[in-house]
PDB file of C-alpha atoms in Angstrom:
ATOM      1  CA  MET A  99     104.408  75.167 160.431  1.00 40.00           C
ATOM      2  CA  ALA A 100     103.317  77.653 163.006  1.00 39.00           C
ATOM      3  CA  GLU A 101      99.931  76.951 164.521  1.00 43.00           C
ATOM      4  CA  GLY A 102      97.277  79.632 164.331  1.00 47.00           C
ATOM      5  CA  SER A 103      93.654  80.414 163.787  1.00 54.00           C
ATOM      6  CA  SER A 104      94.049  81.396 160.121  1.00 71.00           C
ATOM      7  CA  PRO A 105      92.867  78.778 157.614  1.00 85.00           C
ATOM      8  CA  VAL A 106      95.283  76.641 155.630  1.00 96.00           C
ATOM      9  CA  ILE A 107      95.484  77.084 151.852  1.00 97.00           C
ATOM     10  CA  GLY A 108      96.510  73.981 149.926  1.00 97.00           C
ATOM     11  CA  ILE A 109      98.396  74.137 146.635  1.00 97.00           C
ATOM     12  CA  ILE A 110      98.863  71.165 144.311  1.00 97.00           C
ATOM     13  CA  GLY A 111     101.606  71.675 141.754  1.00 91.00           C
ATOM     14  CA  GLY A 112     101.361  70.000 138.376  1.00 75.00           C
ATOM     15  CA  THR A 113     103.966  69.298 135.728  1.00 71.00           C
ATOM     16  CA  GLY A 114     107.129  71.279 136.432  1.00 70.00           C
ATOM     17  CA  LEU A 115     105.913  72.896 139.654  1.00 78.00           C
ATOM     18  CA  GLN A 116     107.968  71.203 142.367  1.00 77.00           C
ATOM     19  CA  ALA A 117     108.015  74.046 144.917  1.00 79.00           C
ATOM     20  CA  ILE A 118     106.623  77.500 145.655  1.00 87.00           C
ATOM     21  CA  GLU A 119     109.315  80.159 145.836  1.00 83.00           C
ATOM     22  CA  GLY A 120     109.031  82.489 148.790  1.00 86.00           C
ATOM     23  CA  MET A 121     107.623  80.047 151.339  1.00 92.00           C
ATOM     24  CA  GLU A 122     108.895  80.660 154.874  1.00 93.00           C
ATOM     25  CA  ARG A 123     109.016  78.584 158.085  1.00 93.00           C
ATOM     26  CA  VAL A 124     109.058  75.506 155.890  1.00 93.00           C
ATOM     27  CA  GLU A 125     108.472  72.038 157.312  1.00 95.00           C
ATOM     28  CA  ARG A 126     108.093  68.802 155.338  1.00 95.00           C
ATOM     29  CA  ARG A 127     105.367  66.493 156.649  1.00 96.00           C
ATOM     30  CA  THR A 128     104.986  62.827 155.713  1.00 96.00           C
ATOM     31  CA  VAL A 129     101.330  61.870 156.041  1.00 96.00           C
ATOM     32  CA  ASP A 130     100.035  58.290 156.077  1.00 96.00           C
ATOM     33  CA  THR A 131      96.367  58.074 155.140  1.00 97.00           C
ATOM     34  CA  PRO A 132      93.849  55.193 155.160  1.00 97.00           C
ATOM     35  CA  PHE A 133      94.110  55.352 151.374  1.00 97.00           C
ATOM     36  CA  GLY A 134      97.885  55.034 151.189  1.00 97.00           C
ATOM     37  CA  ARG A 135     100.687  57.536 150.773  1.00 96.00           C
ATOM     38  CA  PRO A 136     100.293  60.869 148.965  1.00 98.00           C
ATOM     39  CA  SER A 137     102.461  61.623 145.940  1.00 97.00           C
ATOM     40  CA  ASP A 138     105.165  63.147 148.146  1.00 96.00           C
ATOM     41  CA  ALA A 139     105.781  64.705 151.540  1.00 96.00           C
ATOM     42  CA  LEU A 140     103.680  67.823 151.996  1.00 97.00           C
ATOM     43  CA  VAL A 141     105.540  71.105 152.424  1.00 96.00           C
ATOM     44  CA  CYS A 142     103.974  73.290 155.129  1.00 96.00           C
ATOM     45  CA  GLY A 143     104.875  76.903 155.701  1.00 96.00           C
ATOM     46  CA  GLU A 144     103.849  80.505 155.235  1.00 96.00           C
ATOM     47  CA  LEU A 145     103.459  82.482 152.017  1.00 95.00           C
ATOM     48  CA  GLU A 146     102.711  86.208 152.006  1.00 94.00           C
ATOM     49  CA  GLY A 147     101.474  85.876 155.598  1.00 93.00           C
ATOM     50  CA  ALA A 148      99.139  82.948 154.849  1.00 94.00           C
ATOM     51  CA  ARG A 149      99.473  79.374 156.096  1.00 96.00           C
ATOM     52  CA  VAL A 150      99.966  77.078 153.086  1.00 96.00           C
ATOM     53  CA  VAL A 151     100.549  73.413 152.340  1.00 97.00           C
ATOM     54  CA  PHE A 152     102.154  72.460 149.024  1.00 97.00           C
ATOM     55  CA  LEU A 153     102.119  69.050 147.338  1.00 97.00           C
ATOM     56  CA  SER A 154     103.889  68.043 144.147  1.00 95.00           C
ATOM     57  CA  ARG A 155     101.189  66.104 142.294  1.00 96.00           C
ATOM     58  CA  HIS A 156     103.470  63.780 140.350  1.00 95.00           C
ATOM     59  CA  GLY A 157     106.069  63.294 143.080  1.00 93.00           C
ATOM     60  CA  PRO A 158     109.814  63.963 143.086  1.00 90.00           C
ATOM     61  CA  GLY A 159     111.164  64.054 139.548  1.00 88.00           C
ATOM     62  CA  HIS A 160     107.668  63.634 138.055  1.00 89.00           C
ATOM     63  CA  ARG A 161     107.524  59.866 138.509  1.00 92.00           C
ATOM     64  CA  ILE A 162     103.754  59.206 138.845  1.00 95.00           C
ATOM     65  CA  SER A 163     101.562  58.979 135.742  1.00 95.00           C
ATOM     66  CA  PRO A 164      98.200  60.828 135.809  1.00 95.00           C
ATOM     67  CA  SER A 165      96.319  57.518 135.761  1.00 93.00           C
ATOM     68  CA  ARG A 166      98.316  56.188 138.728  1.00 95.00           C
ATOM     69  CA  LEU A 167      97.950  59.158 141.054  1.00 97.00           C
ATOM     70  CA  ASN A 168      96.568  58.398 144.508  1.00 98.00           C
ATOM     71  CA  PHE A 169      94.010  61.217 144.430  1.00 98.00           C
ATOM     72  CA  ARG A 170      92.292  60.104 147.634  1.00 98.00           C
ATOM     73  CA  ALA A 171      95.524  60.092 149.632  1.00 98.00           C
ATOM     74  CA  ASN A 172      96.514  63.507 148.263  1.00 98.00           C
ATOM     75  CA  ILE A 173      93.238  65.216 149.192  1.00 98.00           C
ATOM     76  CA  PHE A 174      92.850  63.371 152.512  1.00 98.00           C
ATOM     77  CA  ALA A 175      96.341  64.503 153.529  1.00 98.00           C
ATOM     78  CA  MET A 176      95.377  68.100 152.742  1.00 98.00           C
ATOM     79  CA  LYS A 177      92.309  67.692 154.977  1.00 98.00           C
ATOM     80  CA  VAL A 178      94.324  66.196 157.831  1.00 97.00           C
ATOM     81  CA  LEU A 179      96.729  69.139 157.715  1.00 97.00           C
ATOM     82  CA  GLY A 180      93.882  71.621 157.997  1.00 96.00           C
ATOM     83  CA  GLY A 181      93.393  72.566 154.357  1.00 97.00           C
ATOM     84  CA  GLU A 182      90.245  74.624 153.785  1.00 97.00           C
ATOM     85  CA  ARG A 183      90.996  75.961 150.314  1.00 98.00           C
ATOM     86  CA  LEU A 184      92.822  74.165 147.511  1.00 98.00           C
ATOM     87  CA  ILE A 185      94.420  75.706 144.413  1.00 98.00           C
ATOM     88  CA  SER A 186      95.194  73.074 141.788  1.00 97.00           C
ATOM     89  CA  VAL A 187      97.796  74.140 139.218  1.00 96.00           C
ATOM     90  CA  SER A 188      97.555  72.200 135.972  1.00 94.00           C
ATOM     91  CA  SER A 189      98.987  72.389 132.460  1.00 92.00           C
ATOM     92  CA  VAL A 190      96.274  72.022 129.818  1.00 94.00           C
ATOM     93  CA  GLY A 191      95.728  72.028 126.081  1.00 94.00           C
ATOM     94  CA  SER A 192      93.325  74.466 124.432  1.00 96.00           C
ATOM     95  CA  LEU A 193      90.288  73.256 122.507  1.00 97.00           C
ATOM     96  CA  GLN A 194      89.209  76.730 121.380  1.00 97.00           C
ATOM     97  CA  GLU A 195      90.892  79.205 119.040  1.00 95.00           C
ATOM     98  CA  GLU A 196      90.540  82.149 121.413  1.00 97.00           C
ATOM     99  CA  ILE A 197      92.201  80.294 124.312  1.00 97.00           C
ATOM    100  CA  ARG A 198      95.810  80.801 123.363  1.00 95.00           C
ATOM    101  CA  PRO A 199      98.968  79.134 124.716  1.00 93.00           C
ATOM    102  CA  GLY A 200     100.267  81.240 127.577  1.00 93.00           C
ATOM    103  CA  MET A 201      96.787  82.103 128.846  1.00 96.00           C
ATOM    104  CA  ILE A 202      95.418  81.204 132.268  1.00 97.00           C
ATOM    105  CA  VAL A 203      91.972  79.629 132.491  1.00 98.00           C
ATOM    106  CA  VAL A 204      90.033  79.282 135.743  1.00 98.00           C
ATOM    107  CA  PRO A 205      87.359  76.739 134.708  1.00 98.00           C
ATOM    108  CA  ASP A 206      83.988  76.380 136.400  1.00 98.00           C
ATOM    109  CA  GLN A 207      82.977  72.999 134.913  1.00 98.00           C
ATOM    110  CA  PHE A 208      84.473  69.550 134.343  1.00 98.00           C
ATOM    111  CA  PHE A 209      83.711  66.715 131.937  1.00 98.00           C
ATOM    112  CA  ASP A 210      84.881  63.188 132.734  1.00 97.00           C
ATOM    113  CA  ARG A 211      86.604  61.023 130.116  1.00 97.00           C
ATOM    114  CA  THR A 212      88.576  58.912 132.591  1.00 96.00           C
ATOM    115  CA  ALA A 213      87.965  55.256 133.397  1.00 92.00           C
ATOM    116  CA  GLY A 214      87.902  53.579 136.789  1.00 88.00           C
ATOM    117  CA  ARG A 215      89.767  56.151 138.859  1.00 94.00           C
ATOM    118  CA  PRO A 216      88.723  56.157 142.545  1.00 95.00           C
ATOM    119  CA  SER A 217      87.029  59.511 143.097  1.00 96.00           C
ATOM    120  CA  SER A 218      85.091  59.157 146.355  1.00 98.00           C
ATOM    121  CA  PHE A 219      85.883  58.604 150.013  1.00 98.00           C
ATOM    122  CA  PHE A 220      82.399  57.146 150.499  1.00 96.00           C
ATOM    123  CA  ASP A 221      82.424  53.745 148.858  1.00 89.00           C
ATOM    124  CA  ASP A 222      82.649  51.256 151.733  1.00 87.00           C
ATOM    125  CA  GLY A 223      80.066  51.152 154.513  1.00 93.00           C
ATOM    126  CA  ILE A 224      78.842  54.725 154.167  1.00 96.00           C
ATOM    127  CA  VAL A 225      77.169  56.575 151.299  1.00 97.00           C
ATOM    128  CA  ALA A 226      77.229  60.324 150.680  1.00 97.00           C
ATOM    129  CA  HIS A 227      75.887  62.156 147.634  1.00 98.00           C
ATOM    130  CA  VAL A 228      77.424  65.635 147.536  1.00 98.00           C
ATOM    131  CA  SER A 229      76.170  68.279 145.154  1.00 97.00           C
ATOM    132  CA  PHE A 230      78.568  68.698 142.242  1.00 98.00           C
ATOM    133  CA  ALA A 231      76.566  70.764 139.757  1.00 98.00           C
ATOM    134  CA  ASP A 232      79.004  73.621 140.285  1.00 98.00           C
ATOM    135  CA  PRO A 233      82.285  71.811 140.967  1.00 98.00           C
ATOM    136  CA  THR A 234      84.532  74.758 141.757  1.00 98.00           C
ATOM    137  CA  CYS A 235      84.395  77.371 144.507  1.00 98.00           C
ATOM    138  CA  PRO A 236      83.302  80.723 143.039  1.00 97.00           C
ATOM    139  CA  VAL A 237      84.969  82.703 145.826  1.00 97.00           C
ATOM    140  CA  LEU A 238      88.339  81.018 145.353  1.00 98.00           C
ATOM    141  CA  SER A 239      88.050  81.179 141.556  1.00 98.00           C
ATOM    142  CA  ASP A 240      87.266  84.892 141.686  1.00 98.00           C
ATOM    143  CA  ALA A 241      90.297  85.507 143.902  1.00 97.00           C
ATOM    144  CA  LEU A 242      92.589  83.804 141.382  1.00 98.00           C
ATOM    145  CA  CYS A 243      91.101  85.760 138.474  1.00 98.00           C
ATOM    146  CA  ARG A 244      91.440  89.069 140.301  1.00 98.00           C
ATOM    147  CA  ALA A 245      95.062  88.284 141.108  1.00 98.00           C
ATOM    148  CA  ALA A 246      95.880  87.389 137.491  1.00 98.00           C
ATOM    149  CA  SER A 247      94.142  90.518 136.195  1.00 98.00           C
ATOM    150  CA  SER A 248      95.971  92.742 138.683  1.00 98.00           C
ATOM    151  CA  LEU A 249      99.248  91.374 137.323  1.00 98.00           C
ATOM    152  CA  GLY A 250      98.219  92.109 133.730  1.00 98.00           C
ATOM    153  CA  LEU A 251      98.140  88.427 132.780  1.00 97.00           C
ATOM    154  CA  PRO A 252      95.728  87.041 130.157  1.00 97.00           C
ATOM    155  CA  VAL A 253      93.078  85.154 132.146  1.00 98.00           C
ATOM    156  CA  ARG A 254      89.700  83.655 131.312  1.00 98.00           C
ATOM    157  CA  ARG A 255      87.088  83.104 134.032  1.00 98.00           C
ATOM    158  CA  GLY A 256      84.936  80.038 133.367  1.00 98.00           C
ATOM    159  CA  GLY A 257      84.925  77.221 130.852  1.00 98.00           C
ATOM    160  CA  THR A 258      84.893  73.431 130.826  1.00 98.00           C
ATOM    161  CA  TYR A 259      87.940  71.307 131.619  1.00 98.00           C
ATOM    162  CA  LEU A 260      87.749  67.902 129.933  1.00 98.00           C
ATOM    163  CA  CYS A 261      89.633  65.358 132.046  1.00 98.00           C
ATOM    164  CA  MET A 262      91.023  62.557 129.869  1.00 97.00           C
ATOM    165  CA  GLU A 263      92.764  59.375 130.903  1.00 94.00           C
ATOM    166  CA  GLY A 264      96.268  59.711 129.473  1.00 86.00           C
ATOM    167  CA  PRO A 265      99.180  59.385 129.672  1.00 92.00           C
ATOM    168  CA  GLN A 266      99.024  59.676 125.876  1.00 93.00           C
ATOM    169  CA  PHE A 267      97.804  62.912 124.314  1.00 91.00           C
ATOM    170  CA  SER A 268      94.582  62.955 122.248  1.00 93.00           C
ATOM    171  CA  THR A 269      94.133  61.667 118.722  1.00 94.00           C
ATOM    172  CA  ARG A 270      93.036  64.282 116.182  1.00 94.00           C
ATOM    173  CA  ALA A 271      89.617  62.610 115.968  1.00 96.00           C
ATOM    174  CA  GLU A 272      89.142  62.846 119.741  1.00 97.00           C
ATOM    175  CA  SER A 273      90.288  66.446 119.830  1.00 96.00           C
ATOM    176  CA  ARG A 274      87.839  67.452 117.072  1.00 96.00           C
ATOM    177  CA  VAL A 275      84.944  65.738 118.867  1.00 98.00           C
ATOM    178  CA  TYR A 276      85.780  67.464 122.153  1.00 98.00           C
ATOM    179  CA  ARG A 277      85.655  70.808 120.327  1.00 97.00           C
ATOM    180  CA  GLN A 278      82.237  69.932 118.893  1.00 97.00           C
ATOM    181  CA  TRP A 279      81.047  69.136 122.414  1.00 98.00           C
ATOM    182  CA  GLY A 280      81.979  72.660 123.485  1.00 97.00           C
ATOM    183  CA  MET A 281      84.887  71.735 125.741  1.00 98.00           C
ATOM    184  CA  ASP A 282      87.410  74.508 126.399  1.00 98.00           C
ATOM    185  CA  VAL A 283      90.595  72.956 127.792  1.00 98.00           C
ATOM    186  CA  ILE A 284      91.875  69.408 128.224  1.00 98.00           C
ATOM    187  CA  GLY A 285      93.979  67.886 130.991  1.00 97.00           C
ATOM    188  CA  MET A 286      94.501  64.621 132.846  1.00 97.00           C
ATOM    189  CA  THR A 287      94.143  65.248 136.589  1.00 96.00           C
ATOM    190  CA  ASN A 288      91.789  67.866 137.997  1.00 97.00           C
ATOM    191  CA  LEU A 289      88.369  66.203 137.987  1.00 98.00           C
ATOM    192  CA  GLN A 290      89.131  63.645 140.699  1.00 98.00           C
ATOM    193  CA  GLU A 291      90.765  66.330 142.818  1.00 98.00           C
ATOM    194  CA  ALA A 292      87.642  68.484 142.526  1.00 98.00           C
ATOM    195  CA  LYS A 293      85.289  65.637 143.468  1.00 98.00           C
ATOM    196  CA  LEU A 294      87.312  64.600 146.495  1.00 98.00           C
ATOM    197  CA  ALA A 295      87.825  68.178 147.650  1.00 98.00           C
ATOM    198  CA  ARG A 296      84.056  68.673 147.613  1.00 98.00           C
ATOM    199  CA  GLU A 297      83.549  65.546 149.747  1.00 98.00           C
ATOM    200  CA  ALA A 298      86.236  66.810 152.129  1.00 98.00           C
ATOM    201  CA  GLU A 299      84.491  70.217 152.289  1.00 98.00           C
ATOM    202  CA  ILE A 300      87.557  71.945 150.856  1.00 98.00           C
ATOM    203  CA  CYS A 301      87.066  74.890 148.503  1.00 98.00           C
ATOM    204  CA  PHE A 302      88.584  73.993 145.126  1.00 98.00           C
ATOM    205  CA  ALA A 303      89.686  75.951 142.077  1.00 98.00           C
ATOM    206  CA  THR A 304      91.874  75.127 139.102  1.00 98.00           C
ATOM    207  CA  LEU A 305      94.592  77.401 137.790  1.00 97.00           C
ATOM    208  CA  ALA A 306      94.841  75.946 134.275  1.00 97.00           C
ATOM    209  CA  LEU A 307      97.947  76.990 132.349  1.00 95.00           C
ATOM    210  CA  VAL A 308      97.497  76.671 128.587  1.00 95.00           C
ATOM    211  CA  THR A 309     100.535  75.160 126.867  1.00 91.00           C
ATOM    212  CA  ASP A 310      99.256  74.181 123.407  1.00 90.00           C
ATOM    213  CA  TYR A 311      96.299  73.787 121.034  1.00 92.00           C
ATOM    214  CA  ASP A 312      96.029  70.034 121.606  1.00 91.00           C
ATOM    215  CA  CYS A 313      96.111  68.500 118.082  1.00 89.00           C
ATOM    216  CA  TRP A 314      92.877  69.724 116.466  1.00 93.00           C
ATOM    217  CA  ARG A 315      94.558  72.805 114.970  1.00 86.00           C
ATOM    218  CA  GLU A 316      96.377  71.294 112.011  1.00 78.00           C
ATOM    219  CA  SER A 317      98.265  74.502 111.238  1.00 73.00           C
ATOM    220  CA  GLU A 318     100.143  73.869 114.493  1.00 67.00           C
ATOM    221  CA  PRO A 319     102.708  71.092 114.981  1.00 65.00           C
ATOM    222  CA  GLU A 320     101.385  68.056 116.833  1.00 65.00           C
ATOM    223  CA  VAL A 321     101.644  68.128 120.605  1.00 61.00           C
ATOM    224  CA  THR A 322     104.902  66.812 122.027  1.00 65.00           C
ATOM    225  CA  ILE A 323     106.254  67.025 125.532  1.00 65.00           C
ATOM    226  CA  GLY A 324     109.056  69.209 124.200  1.00 68.00           C
ATOM    227  CA  THR A 325     106.717  71.917 122.914  1.00 66.00           C
ATOM    228  CA  VAL A 326     104.597  71.676 126.076  1.00 69.00           C
ATOM    229  CA  GLN A 327     107.584  72.114 128.374  1.00 72.00           C
ATOM    230  CA  GLU A 328     108.844  75.172 126.521  1.00 72.00           C
ATOM    231  CA  VAL A 329     105.598  77.084 127.099  1.00 80.00           C
ATOM    232  CA  MET A 330     105.147  75.540 130.536  1.00 80.00           C
ATOM    233  CA  ARG A 331     108.322  77.103 131.882  1.00 81.00           C
ATOM    234  CA  ARG A 332     106.936  80.555 131.120  1.00 84.00           C
ATOM    235  CA  ASN A 333     103.519  79.668 132.530  1.00 89.00           C
ATOM    236  CA  LEU A 334     104.839  78.458 135.879  1.00 90.00           C
ATOM    237  CA  ALA A 335     106.411  81.788 136.759  1.00 90.00           C
ATOM    238  CA  ASN A 336     103.030  83.421 136.099  1.00 93.00           C
ATOM    239  CA  ALA A 337     101.226  80.815 138.222  1.00 94.00           C
ATOM    240  CA  ILE A 338     103.477  81.433 141.216  1.00 94.00           C
ATOM    241  CA  SER A 339     102.922  85.186 140.891  1.00 95.00           C
ATOM    242  CA  VAL A 340      99.142  84.671 140.806  1.00 97.00           C
ATOM    243  CA  ILE A 341      99.207  82.447 143.883  1.00 96.00           C
ATOM    244  CA  ARG A 342     101.402  84.854 145.842  1.00 96.00           C
ATOM    245  CA  THR A 343      99.064  87.710 144.945  1.00 97.00           C
ATOM    246  CA  ALA A 344      95.888  85.779 145.767  1.00 97.00           C
ATOM    247  CA  VAL A 345      96.694  84.100 149.098  1.00 96.00           C
ATOM    248  CA  PRO A 346      96.630  87.216 151.326  1.00 94.00           C
ATOM    249  CA  ALA A 347      92.970  87.702 150.385  1.00 92.00           C
ATOM    250  CA  LEU A 348      92.142  84.109 151.378  1.00 94.00           C
ATOM    251  CA  ARG A 349      93.099  84.221 155.047  1.00 86.00           C
ATOM    252  CA  GLY A 350      89.632  84.927 156.417  1.00 87.00           C
ATOM    253  CA  PRO A 351      86.776  82.559 157.305  1.00 91.00           C
ATOM    254  CA  ARG A 352      84.737  80.954 154.550  1.00 93.00           C
ATOM    255  CA  ALA A 353      81.163  81.901 153.734  1.00 90.00           C
ATOM    256  CA  CYS A 354      80.705  79.681 150.644  1.00 95.00           C
ATOM    257  CA  PRO A 355      78.660  76.423 150.550  1.00 95.00           C
ATOM    258  CA  CYS A 356      81.841  74.330 150.130  1.00 97.00           C
ATOM    259  CA  ALA A 357      82.323  74.297 153.901  1.00 96.00           C
ATOM    260  CA  ARG A 358      78.950  72.520 154.345  1.00 96.00           C
ATOM    261  CA  ALA A 359      79.014  70.104 151.405  1.00 97.00           C
ATOM    262  CA  LEU A 360      78.365  67.033 153.591  1.00 97.00           C
ATOM    263  CA  GLU A 361      75.656  68.638 155.694  1.00 95.00           C
ATOM    264  CA  ALA A 362      72.754  66.944 153.905  1.00 93.00           C
ATOM    265  CA  ALA A 363      74.740  64.489 151.770  1.00 97.00           C
ATOM    266  CA  ILE A 364      75.209  61.492 154.108  1.00 96.00           C
ATOM    267  CA  VAL A 365      72.330  59.078 153.557  1.00 96.00           C
ATOM    268  CA  THR A 366      73.568  56.099 155.582  1.00 96.00           C
ATOM    269  CA  ASP A 367      71.918  55.546 158.955  1.00 95.00           C
ATOM    270  CA  PRO A 368      74.580  56.437 161.559  1.00 92.00           C
ATOM    271  CA  ALA A 369      73.584  53.350 163.535  1.00 92.00           C
ATOM    272  CA  VAL A 370      74.910  51.041 160.812  1.00 94.00           C
ATOM    273  CA  ILE A 371      78.214  52.804 160.122  1.00 93.00           C
ATOM    274  CA  ALA A 372      80.932  50.416 161.283  1.00 93.00           C
ATOM    275  CA  PRO A 373      83.465  51.640 163.875  1.00 91.00           C
ATOM    276  CA  ALA A 374      86.283  51.003 161.398  1.00 93.00           C
ATOM    277  CA  THR A 375      84.611  53.222 158.823  1.00 94.00           C
ATOM    278  CA  ARG A 376      84.051  55.939 161.416  1.00 93.00           C
ATOM    279  CA  SER A 377      87.722  55.793 162.326  1.00 92.00           C
ATOM    280  CA  ILE A 378      88.946  55.932 158.729  1.00 94.00           C
ATOM    281  CA  LEU A 379      86.785  58.920 157.827  1.00 96.00           C
ATOM    282  CA  ALA A 380      86.956  60.756 161.152  1.00 95.00           C
ATOM    283  CA  PRO A 381      88.553  63.904 159.669  1.00 96.00           C
ATOM    284  CA  LEU A 382      85.535  64.215 157.345  1.00 96.00           C
ATOM    285  CA  LEU A 383      82.761  63.051 159.701  1.00 95.00           C
ATOM    286  CA  HIS A 384      83.680  64.513 163.070  1.00 92.00           C
ATOM    287  CA  LYS A 385      81.737  67.722 162.495  1.00 90.00           C
ATOM    288  CA  TYR A 386      78.508  65.781 161.963  1.00 91.00           C
ATOM    289  CA  PHE A 387      78.896  62.857 164.392  1.00 87.00           C
ATOM    290  CA  PRO A 388      81.236  64.228 167.101  1.00 76.00           C
ATOM    291  CA  GLU A 389      79.818  62.134 169.913  1.00 63.00           C
ATOM    292  CA  GLU A 390      80.205  58.972 167.885  1.00 55.00           C
ATOM    293  CA  MET A 391      83.743  59.384 166.655  1.00 52.00           C
ATOM    294  CA  PRO A 392      86.505  57.198 168.146  1.00 51.00           C
TER     295      PRO A 392
END
């Protein structure tokens, strides 16, 4: 990928999205992180004049289950390659009547129903408490919504993404309860990505592609991967169009709080942070402890 002063925009592709058509000057980069290997090699290049890095979330041929994804390695690799903004493409089920299959939702909240997934870089020798009340970047989210609207696509700005464990889909009882809680869409991956992106000071937004009504709507057939994939194929073409339309507007410097998420979040005394920990987290910490980094 050509070096330059313009920021890097990361894209994580979910089910079915293995590449971004139209990327130029493409280079595949294998990144080893202190947290292990990412899902796949990262594809660096240019898209509509912007520097981008693409990662297939589930790996080649969709071989990694949502509960087995190495979220920390995926986001750390994006940071190492200069990612400042991250668009996470995800297929979701709808928990509300008005959110129809084929729609795009850009959620602004998450609700966690996962169990035991690592979701922080700061769990060994250093503690940081980042603000997560508003887990997505409003600037990036607005850019995605404007792009979808300009293309005439049905898009909803805002809503809550419930992140469940998987890999099974919901029971009807679970789906009905989630509706009563006021959840809007349901998926299996984006919450951990959002948390880690915030710790890495990367702007984050979800491009949620609605494939089905989960299983609460009994007039609809129950969710199967076959019905999901049929709608998903149509959704993915729309997602690529939205991304290609949005990225030219994201080439400038950031003015949102995401870029300073760690500024007042690190509570550990720098004097007691072990050299090994400093080395592991150098891409995240260098801005704040430059004279102390290895």
